[in-house]
């Protein structure tokens, strides 16, 4: 195995392509530098945008203004739509007044409108009491009407309609009756039980959290589990290290193991131990106990000095370096490679490169909630247009990276009810902290994103969709997902706000391989962390051979059989079916050979 690279070496981005506004085109092979005046103007503009981003949360005011202008102008020019909206408002008013008139001795809740299945704000019997139920229905009717104002307008761009609808929903959610003490039955019940003491506890929680935020520290409720002590405790060794990754090899717990090692590539947008939480819900431990030798990439949490690390640097120093290290430890053995979220996207790029250069390197490829086509990437695409990407680039250009607070804020916007308002109500109005768990602590253990890498990711994958359309280049040559011929196991999650399952499903018409697609219950994280011993999990699964005709996502979900339990068991069966016969752990070289580099979980995961 090659010696670890010096952590002090910060390479220049391999494909840094920062473009200055107004720069003249290249002539021949020698780029013509822009005039100094243009460079100064560009720097002023970018600095202004970066300063403005501090007040807008990283959102481009121009992108929002253009979307709202498009919506309002088309709505003003649609008298028929206006008349329809007025009629709907009047009809909803009549229906609501009719629901208020007592007709029977027993009040029947939700007679006008019911909450959507994914809206958990109004769960509980208290919300079926007449006064609270009518208040909830009034709010839902208002929300429904405003949603109708952004749909069905002839000529309105779909992307702008979606942005306007999202922004209006965010504003309305702040006014939900669940967010106020006087209109939330849970808070009122707590007031009666504690004599108002819940507000004292809530104020204490608020002051405690505010002090932590001012100090730049994690909230107290998020500091309950210690990495290496409570989570990320599966035994192993760091067997390789470079500027960007530590490679962990986990200790075997069975006398025999499958000869093919398993490499897991997590996303660098998160700490790797989402897949190695406590012993009861650790996917790593489950694989090891199932007789597999497991390697895990642990990404370094970048600092501003890493600003020029590109997406290609992450591929080369990340996935490619990890595969090379495993090849040196286990020569001649093909690898079961698995990637989670953004790590799965990067793995698919590297797998496509290897498919044309070393076709026998990977035995199988597994993608967990990972996208390879970004045309239907959910609500994240609302903020991926030229104006928004340029604004984010200017913000990151100033800082050198995308900070942890900005990362957390972006995901909170996608699920404000679950990640923001529910916490505000519970911690500050009810005055209770949620029971600490490993997932909450992991979620608060945030990471950063280097400027150049994130710019590459947004432009080349999200904005231009280069990977799915065959334009993504590795070493000067485009890679094609159609070169993937090894068996694939692909997992999507039913309630995924980050990688919608229909987006992950598109690998079925991109890769020329036998693909086992699994759709599991839960969201982006809870759907993947689904231990067999935990109740409440279910999944659908169907295998498509490479020569089988394509089946669309809507048809697939009707065809695929449903199963109770965890998809983990199906994955281990898949890996075993594509592995050799078990051999002695010592004979397979399952013991770690890199002890001097330290024990798991390593040092990179501990960096804040």
XYZ file of C-alpha atoms in Angstrom:
608
model
C 0.000 0.000 0.000
C 1.277 3.431 -0.816
C 2.227 5.661 2.052
C -0.295 8.258 3.181
C -0.020 11.655 1.600
C 0.996 14.595 3.693
C -2.041 16.313 5.109
C -0.296 19.641 4.802
C -0.291 19.524 1.004
C -3.239 21.413 -0.426
C -3.366 20.792 -4.188
C -4.720 23.234 -6.702
C -8.085 22.221 -8.134
C -7.633 19.943 -11.106
C -10.329 21.618 -13.118
C -10.811 25.009 -11.555
C -12.794 27.001 -14.068
C -13.648 30.199 -12.292
C -14.958 32.525 -15.015
C -14.655 36.271 -14.732
C -17.570 38.316 -15.971
C -16.808 39.945 -19.289
C -13.616 37.941 -19.877
C -12.756 37.640 -23.589
C -12.823 34.194 -25.177
C -9.676 32.110 -25.426
C -7.613 32.489 -28.597
C -6.091 29.231 -29.692
C -4.658 27.426 -26.717
C -3.422 30.481 -24.822
C -6.079 32.256 -22.745
C -6.076 36.031 -22.964
C -6.156 37.534 -19.469
C -8.941 40.054 -18.865
C -8.014 43.683 -18.264
C -7.224 44.648 -14.695
C -10.243 46.952 -14.642
C -12.590 44.066 -15.417
C -11.012 41.950 -12.682
C -11.549 44.783 -10.198
C -15.170 45.246 -11.275
C -15.811 41.518 -10.961
C -14.263 41.427 -7.491
C -16.451 44.332 -6.347
C -19.604 42.672 -7.650
C -18.773 39.320 -6.088
C -17.928 40.914 -2.754
C -21.248 42.751 -2.792
C -23.143 39.545 -3.553
C -21.273 37.717 -0.786
C -22.187 40.452 1.719
C -25.809 40.409 0.567
C -25.948 36.633 1.000
C -25.422 37.067 4.747
C -28.836 38.739 4.951
C -30.698 36.494 2.508
C -29.553 33.128 3.806
C -27.760 32.401 0.546
C -30.863 32.928 -1.622
C -30.531 35.084 -4.700
C -32.924 38.065 -4.507
C -32.815 38.296 -8.303
C -33.940 34.682 -8.740
C -36.863 35.168 -6.332
C -37.832 38.506 -7.865
C -37.826 37.096 -11.393
C -39.948 34.112 -10.330
C -42.506 36.295 -8.556
C -42.591 38.779 -11.435
C -43.256 35.961 -13.908
C -46.034 34.594 -11.679
C -47.706 37.939 -11.002
C -47.577 39.153 -14.601
C -49.088 35.946 -15.951
C -51.720 35.915 -13.223
C -52.665 39.531 -13.971
C -52.976 38.625 -17.643
C -55.310 35.678 -16.890
C -58.808 37.017 -16.110
C -60.289 33.550 -16.374
C -57.892 32.241 -13.734
C -58.670 35.221 -11.504
C -62.401 34.530 -11.789
C -61.785 30.863 -10.988
C -59.771 31.793 -7.897
C -62.472 34.179 -6.724
C -65.112 31.503 -7.202
C -63.016 28.961 -5.314
C -62.530 31.377 -2.430
C -66.277 32.034 -2.210
C -67.103 28.325 -2.393
C -64.538 27.482 0.299
C -66.017 30.218 2.490
C -69.523 28.797 2.111
C -68.268 25.268 2.848
C -66.436 26.470 5.942
C -69.443 28.404 7.287
C -71.630 25.361 6.641
C -69.208 23.217 8.671
C -69.504 25.673 11.553
C -73.307 25.292 11.740
C -74.171 22.513 14.214
C -76.399 19.941 12.512
C -75.919 16.982 14.815
C -75.263 16.385 18.464
C -71.771 15.150 17.574
C -69.224 17.313 15.772
C -67.626 15.642 12.746
C -64.047 16.845 12.144
C -62.370 17.356 8.785
C -65.634 17.691 6.823
C -64.259 20.382 4.495
C -60.569 19.505 4.135
C -58.102 17.044 5.649
C -54.374 17.493 6.185
C -52.154 15.820 3.561
C -50.668 12.483 4.580
C -47.212 14.001 5.046
C -48.479 16.869 7.249
C -48.127 15.727 10.846
C -48.864 19.073 12.483
C -52.514 18.319 13.201
C -52.212 14.757 14.449
C -53.830 13.858 17.770
C -57.363 13.816 19.112
C -57.134 17.374 20.444
C -57.184 18.667 16.866
C -60.575 16.997 16.388
C -62.181 19.230 19.012
C -64.547 21.702 17.273
C -62.685 24.985 17.863
C -59.217 23.645 17.061
C -60.426 21.570 14.147
C -62.191 24.496 12.507
C -59.072 26.621 12.987
C -56.931 23.936 11.369
C -59.358 23.575 8.463
C -59.385 27.342 7.916
C -55.590 27.320 7.710
C -55.522 24.346 5.334
C -58.138 25.962 3.096
C -56.042 29.131 2.961
C -52.934 27.128 2.137
C -54.797 25.204 -0.544
C -56.121 28.397 -2.142
C -52.711 30.047 -2.310
C -51.302 26.872 -3.862
C -53.980 27.069 -6.554
C -52.856 30.608 -7.398
C -49.535 29.263 -8.685
C -50.879 26.323 -10.704
C -52.717 26.091 -13.983
C -51.627 29.506 -15.308
C -51.093 29.350 -19.052
C -47.623 30.505 -20.065
C -46.123 30.554 -16.562
C -42.767 28.772 -16.439
C -43.007 25.627 -14.347
C -39.812 26.440 -12.450
C -41.028 29.929 -11.541
C -44.424 28.582 -10.497
C -42.692 26.070 -8.213
C -40.487 28.785 -6.673
C -43.479 31.044 -6.021
C -45.476 28.169 -4.543
C -42.569 27.167 -2.292
C -42.001 30.720 -1.055
C -45.709 31.266 -0.357
C -45.876 27.979 1.532
C -42.902 28.995 3.670
C -44.638 32.274 4.570
C -47.928 30.534 5.376
C -46.199 27.912 7.512
C -45.005 30.649 9.865
C -48.680 31.475 10.548
C -49.842 27.914 11.188
C -52.035 27.602 14.318
C -49.595 25.006 15.667
C -46.967 27.743 16.092
C -48.894 29.828 18.638
C -49.644 29.027 22.239
C -53.239 30.258 22.141
C -54.175 28.085 19.156
C -52.196 24.925 19.882
C -54.120 22.486 22.121
C -50.925 20.684 23.155
C -49.469 23.929 24.508
C -52.719 24.876 26.234
C -52.902 21.476 27.885
C -49.313 21.897 29.068
C -50.166 25.321 30.529
C -52.977 23.753 32.570
C -50.756 20.888 33.714
C -47.803 23.060 34.768
C -49.542 26.293 35.707
C -47.560 28.080 33.027
C -44.275 26.512 34.083
C -43.726 25.305 30.529
C -42.958 28.894 29.493
C -40.282 29.119 32.183
C -38.668 25.930 30.871
C -39.115 27.181 27.299
C -37.401 30.482 28.095
C -34.542 28.576 29.708
C -34.200 26.426 26.577
C -34.295 29.506 24.346
C -31.584 31.333 26.309
C -29.438 28.195 26.364
C -29.760 27.728 22.600
C -29.167 31.425 21.892
C -25.962 31.400 23.909
C -24.771 28.317 22.040
C -25.509 29.932 18.672
C -23.687 33.125 19.618
C -20.696 31.047 20.675
C -20.805 29.089 17.423
C -21.307 25.832 19.313
C -23.735 22.983 18.799
C -27.011 23.136 20.711
C -26.940 21.294 24.007
C -29.702 18.931 22.920
C -27.519 17.924 19.956
C -24.394 17.114 21.993
C -25.657 13.953 23.627
C -23.662 11.274 21.801
C -19.877 11.256 21.575
C -18.204 10.002 18.396
C -16.039 6.998 19.160
C -17.753 6.403 22.490
C -21.515 6.299 21.866
C -21.596 6.294 18.047
C -19.088 5.126 15.407
C -17.860 2.393 17.728
C -17.567 -0.617 15.428
C -13.934 -1.797 15.876
C -11.539 -1.165 13.026
C -8.330 0.487 11.876
C -7.421 3.414 9.665
C -5.458 1.731 6.880
C -4.933 4.689 4.544
C -4.919 8.469 4.794
C -4.427 11.362 2.395
C -5.386 15.047 2.334
C -9.062 14.253 1.861
C -9.934 10.838 3.267
C -9.186 8.250 5.887
C -9.974 4.687 4.869
C -11.265 2.520 7.708
C -11.150 -1.265 7.603
C -13.430 -2.923 10.139
C -12.408 -5.937 12.177
C -14.006 -9.274 11.220
C -16.328 -10.844 13.785
C -16.954 -14.126 11.968
C -14.453 -16.970 11.425
C -15.097 -16.879 7.679
C -15.737 -13.957 5.333
C -16.628 -13.473 1.707
C -13.464 -12.974 -0.353
C -14.726 -9.761 -1.992
C -14.402 -6.655 0.206
C -17.185 -4.064 0.515
C -16.249 -0.388 0.055
C -18.763 2.213 1.295
C -18.534 5.762 -0.069
C -20.626 8.095 2.107
C -21.452 11.650 1.113
C -19.064 14.351 2.294
C -22.122 16.476 2.971
C -22.468 14.374 6.133
C -20.264 12.514 8.615
C -19.835 8.875 7.628
C -21.104 7.426 10.902
C -24.738 7.775 9.820
C -23.981 4.216 8.661
C -22.319 3.272 11.970
C -24.488 4.698 14.733
C -25.110 2.613 17.825
C -24.677 -1.178 17.684
C -28.432 -1.657 17.295
C -28.683 0.386 14.068
C -25.218 0.234 12.502
C -25.223 -0.911 8.883
C -21.463 -1.440 9.122
C -21.806 -3.782 12.091
C -24.607 -5.665 10.334
C -22.430 -6.248 7.267
C -19.452 -7.343 9.359
C -21.609 -9.753 11.348
C -22.959 -11.094 8.044
C -19.452 -12.169 7.035
C -18.215 -9.275 4.892
C -14.960 -7.345 5.089
C -16.007 -3.695 5.140
C -14.039 -0.567 4.236
C -15.439 2.916 4.838
C -14.312 6.316 3.570
C -14.228 9.058 6.207
C -14.037 12.475 4.543
C -12.078 15.376 5.952
C -14.171 18.352 7.047
C -12.631 21.041 4.810
C -11.355 24.418 5.963
C -10.967 27.559 3.778
C -7.548 26.303 2.650
C -9.393 23.588 0.702
C -11.292 26.134 -1.401
C -9.769 24.948 -4.709
C -10.539 21.258 -4.257
C -12.678 20.292 -7.234
C -15.157 17.503 -7.804
C -12.418 15.714 -9.725
C -10.120 16.021 -6.698
C -12.816 14.333 -4.616
C -13.026 11.524 -7.164
C -9.264 11.051 -7.422
C -8.308 11.524 -3.756
C -11.524 9.909 -2.564
C -13.008 6.968 -4.446
C -10.082 6.242 -6.760
C -7.546 6.413 -3.920
C -9.694 4.174 -1.696
C -10.045 1.538 -4.430
C -6.287 1.639 -5.058
C -5.616 1.189 -1.342
C -7.972 -1.802 -1.149
C -6.393 -3.300 -4.259
C -2.998 -3.133 -2.556
C -4.393 -4.789 0.563
C -6.504 -7.378 -1.279
C -4.761 -7.876 -4.657
C -6.777 -9.643 -7.296
C -10.135 -9.305 -5.526
C -13.014 -7.468 -7.126
C -14.837 -5.008 -4.889
C -18.477 -4.572 -3.915
C -18.736 -0.751 -4.067
C -21.596 1.108 -2.380
C -22.279 4.844 -2.366
C -24.715 6.849 -0.253
C -26.302 10.099 -1.450
C -23.663 12.322 -3.079
C -21.117 9.563 -2.460
C -23.201 7.316 -4.713
C -23.168 9.925 -7.474
C -19.376 10.154 -7.285
C -19.097 6.361 -7.165
C -21.171 6.049 -10.351
C -18.734 8.412 -12.103
C -15.725 6.395 -10.973
C -17.484 3.109 -11.789
C -18.128 4.361 -15.338
C -14.436 5.239 -15.678
C -13.347 1.855 -14.353
C -15.823 0.080 -16.633
C -13.857 1.255 -19.683
C -10.369 0.894 -18.168
C -10.559 -1.942 -15.570
C -13.840 -3.747 -16.142
C -13.032 -6.480 -13.607
C -12.338 -4.080 -10.709
C -15.889 -3.817 -9.327
C -18.011 -6.916 -8.752
C -21.207 -4.990 -7.976
C -22.304 -1.389 -7.481
C -24.857 -0.304 -4.862
C -26.418 3.167 -4.850
C -28.237 4.297 -1.697
C -30.537 7.311 -2.193
C -28.138 8.527 -4.882
C -28.997 10.443 -8.043
C -27.361 10.101 -11.437
C -29.905 12.167 -13.387
C -30.813 15.534 -11.862
C -33.751 16.659 -13.981
C -36.251 15.675 -11.276
C -34.205 16.256 -8.143
C -37.091 17.530 -6.027
C -37.404 20.898 -4.330
C -33.625 21.359 -4.292
C -33.893 22.207 -7.985
C -35.961 25.275 -7.079
C -32.701 26.924 -6.036
C -30.574 25.654 -8.905
C -30.724 28.155 -11.736
C -28.070 30.408 -13.227
C -28.867 33.336 -10.923
C -28.925 31.211 -7.761
C -25.781 29.233 -8.600
C -23.865 32.432 -9.416
C -25.020 33.939 -6.113
C -23.901 30.854 -4.176
C -20.575 30.849 -5.993
C -19.953 34.464 -4.983
C -20.824 33.650 -1.378
C -18.472 30.657 -1.337
C -15.789 32.599 -3.246
C -15.617 35.050 -0.346
C -15.583 32.373 2.367
C -13.700 29.652 0.523
C -16.427 27.142 1.388
C -20.096 26.643 2.148
C -20.442 26.826 5.926
C -22.228 24.448 8.263
C -24.953 26.955 9.152
C -25.726 27.520 5.472
C -25.850 23.787 4.834
C -28.220 23.223 7.758
C -30.382 26.165 6.724
C -30.815 24.794 3.211
C -32.177 21.489 4.492
C -34.356 23.191 7.098
C -36.026 25.185 4.330
C -37.039 21.961 2.602
C -38.702 20.626 5.758
C -39.477 23.615 7.944
C -42.407 21.910 9.643
C -40.375 18.865 10.684
C -36.966 20.451 11.271
C -37.759 23.990 12.441
C -41.281 24.790 13.606
C -41.894 21.486 15.387
C -38.696 22.063 17.354
C -39.632 25.660 18.181
C -43.024 24.527 19.519
C -41.627 21.625 21.497
C -38.582 23.354 22.987
C -39.914 26.865 23.615
C -43.719 26.621 23.942
C -44.203 23.153 25.419
C -40.902 23.589 27.265
C -39.645 20.068 26.687
C -36.563 18.789 24.946
C -36.972 15.833 22.617
C -35.501 12.611 23.902
C -31.886 12.560 22.678
C -31.005 10.018 20.021
C -28.063 9.150 17.829
C -29.658 10.511 14.662
C -30.197 13.969 16.184
C -26.572 14.155 17.325
C -25.322 13.023 13.924
C -27.577 15.528 12.137
C -26.070 18.365 14.192
C -22.493 17.223 13.470
C -22.362 19.363 10.355
C -19.796 19.503 7.573
C -18.581 22.128 5.100
C -18.212 22.118 1.307
C -15.191 23.544 -0.596
C -15.945 26.390 -2.980
C -14.702 24.808 -6.206
C -16.145 21.344 -5.541
C -19.599 22.680 -4.701
C -19.531 24.945 -7.747
C -18.625 21.951 -9.946
C -21.362 19.866 -8.361
C -24.073 22.496 -8.820
C -23.109 23.426 -12.368
C -21.977 20.155 -13.898
C -24.503 17.842 -12.265
C -27.536 19.842 -11.125
C -27.605 22.710 -13.621
C -26.195 21.048 -16.754
C -26.939 17.370 -15.957
C -23.617 16.461 -17.598
C -23.383 12.960 -16.124
C -26.727 11.667 -17.392
C -26.260 13.321 -20.771
C -22.755 11.981 -21.417
C -20.804 15.237 -21.102
C -19.079 14.632 -17.760
C -15.357 14.220 -18.399
C -12.802 12.253 -16.426
C -9.154 12.620 -17.466
C -10.216 14.504 -20.576
C -12.668 11.842 -21.773
C -16.450 11.730 -21.246
C -17.808 8.886 -19.136
C -21.078 7.120 -19.888
C -23.320 5.379 -17.381
C -24.309 3.007 -20.187
C -20.852 1.452 -19.709
C -22.005 0.063 -16.353
C -22.592 -3.654 -16.887
C -21.960 -5.066 -13.409
C -24.988 -6.080 -11.265
C -26.450 -3.098 -9.415
C -28.509 -2.759 -6.236
C -30.250 0.612 -6.056
C -32.245 1.889 -3.072
C -34.664 4.814 -3.101
C -36.639 6.092 -0.122
C -40.343 6.858 -0.317
C -40.309 10.231 1.473
C -36.981 11.611 0.288
C -36.686 15.415 0.108
C -33.036 15.292 -0.996
C -33.022 12.525 -3.626
C -36.643 11.766 -4.633
C -37.084 8.108 -5.437
C -38.252 8.735 -9.014
C -34.974 10.559 -9.585
C -32.887 7.660 -8.242
C -35.001 5.253 -10.302
C -33.701 6.804 -13.536
C -30.563 4.676 -13.318
C -32.776 1.968 -14.866
C -32.610 3.594 -18.297
C -29.073 4.959 -17.947
C -27.094 1.829 -17.037
C -26.878 -1.308 -19.181
C -26.929 -3.727 -16.255
C -29.042 -6.077 -14.187
C -30.588 -3.711 -11.646
C -32.373 -4.649 -8.453
C -34.345 -1.576 -7.420
C -35.664 -1.267 -3.864
C -38.081 1.393 -2.652
C -38.047 1.529 1.129
C -40.269 3.352 3.590
C -38.928 6.406 5.379
C -36.923 9.422 4.304
C -33.413 10.116 3.096
C -31.805 9.036 6.374
C -34.411 7.012 8.267
C -35.142 4.938 5.181
C -31.491 3.920 4.826
C -30.884 3.364 8.546
C -33.414 0.536 8.815
C -32.086 -2.270 11.038
C -33.975 -5.593 10.817
C -34.603 -5.646 14.568
C -36.536 -2.366 14.387
C -40.252 -2.550 13.625
C -42.122 -0.395 11.150
C -39.941 -0.829 8.074
C -41.204 -2.043 4.710
C -40.006 -2.042 1.111
C -40.855 -2.947 -2.474
C -38.334 -4.716 -4.705
C -38.074 -5.800 -8.320
C -35.133 -6.869 -10.496
C -34.772 -5.777 -14.136
C -32.377 -7.681 -16.363
C -30.212 -5.657 -18.730
C -32.140 -6.932 -21.766
C -35.603 -6.400 -20.237
C -37.764 -3.548 -21.549
C -37.847 -0.397 -19.452
C -40.670 -0.032 -16.928
C -41.637 3.483 -15.858
C -41.600 4.508 -12.215
C -45.402 4.721 -11.906
C -45.821 1.273 -13.415
C -42.968 -0.131 -11.327
C -44.584 0.875 -8.031
C -47.741 -0.967 -9.082
C -45.838 -4.104 -10.078
C -43.212 -4.417 -7.351
C -44.167 -6.782 -4.497
C -44.316 -5.301 -0.990
C -42.451 -6.788 1.952
C -42.429 -6.061 5.657
C -39.050 -5.606 7.297
C -35.669 -4.146 6.392
C -34.054 -3.949 2.976
C -30.723 -4.729 4.689
C -31.467 -8.461 4.521
C -32.097 -8.233 0.771
C -28.803 -6.409 0.255
C -26.743 -9.009 2.089
C -28.450 -11.715 0.011
C -27.581 -9.768 -3.145
C -23.939 -9.359 -2.082
C -23.660 -13.031 -1.120
C -25.161 -14.131 -4.438
C -22.430 -12.209 -6.284
C -19.571 -13.288 -3.990
C -17.318 -16.277 -3.802
C -17.616 -18.996 -1.175
C -16.667 -17.936 2.382
C -13.039 -18.385 3.297
C -11.097 -18.068 6.523
C -10.898 -14.478 7.709
C -7.137 -14.766 8.125
C -6.688 -16.409 4.739
C -8.700 -13.640 3.082
C -6.504 -10.986 4.643
C -9.436 -9.549 6.548
C -7.180 -8.424 9.380
C -6.084 -4.820 9.172
C -2.583 -4.077 7.933
C -2.500 -0.403 8.724
C -2.444 -0.337 12.512
C 0.097 2.492 12.857
C -2.387 4.959 11.359
C -4.750 4.569 14.290
C -7.995 3.003 15.389
C -11.477 3.677 14.057
C -13.213 6.075 13.876
C -10.016 7.922 12.929
C -9.213 11.594 13.291
C -11.021 13.244 10.364
C -14.501 12.463 11.690
C -13.670 14.242 14.964
C -12.838 17.538 13.271
C -15.353 20.342 13.733
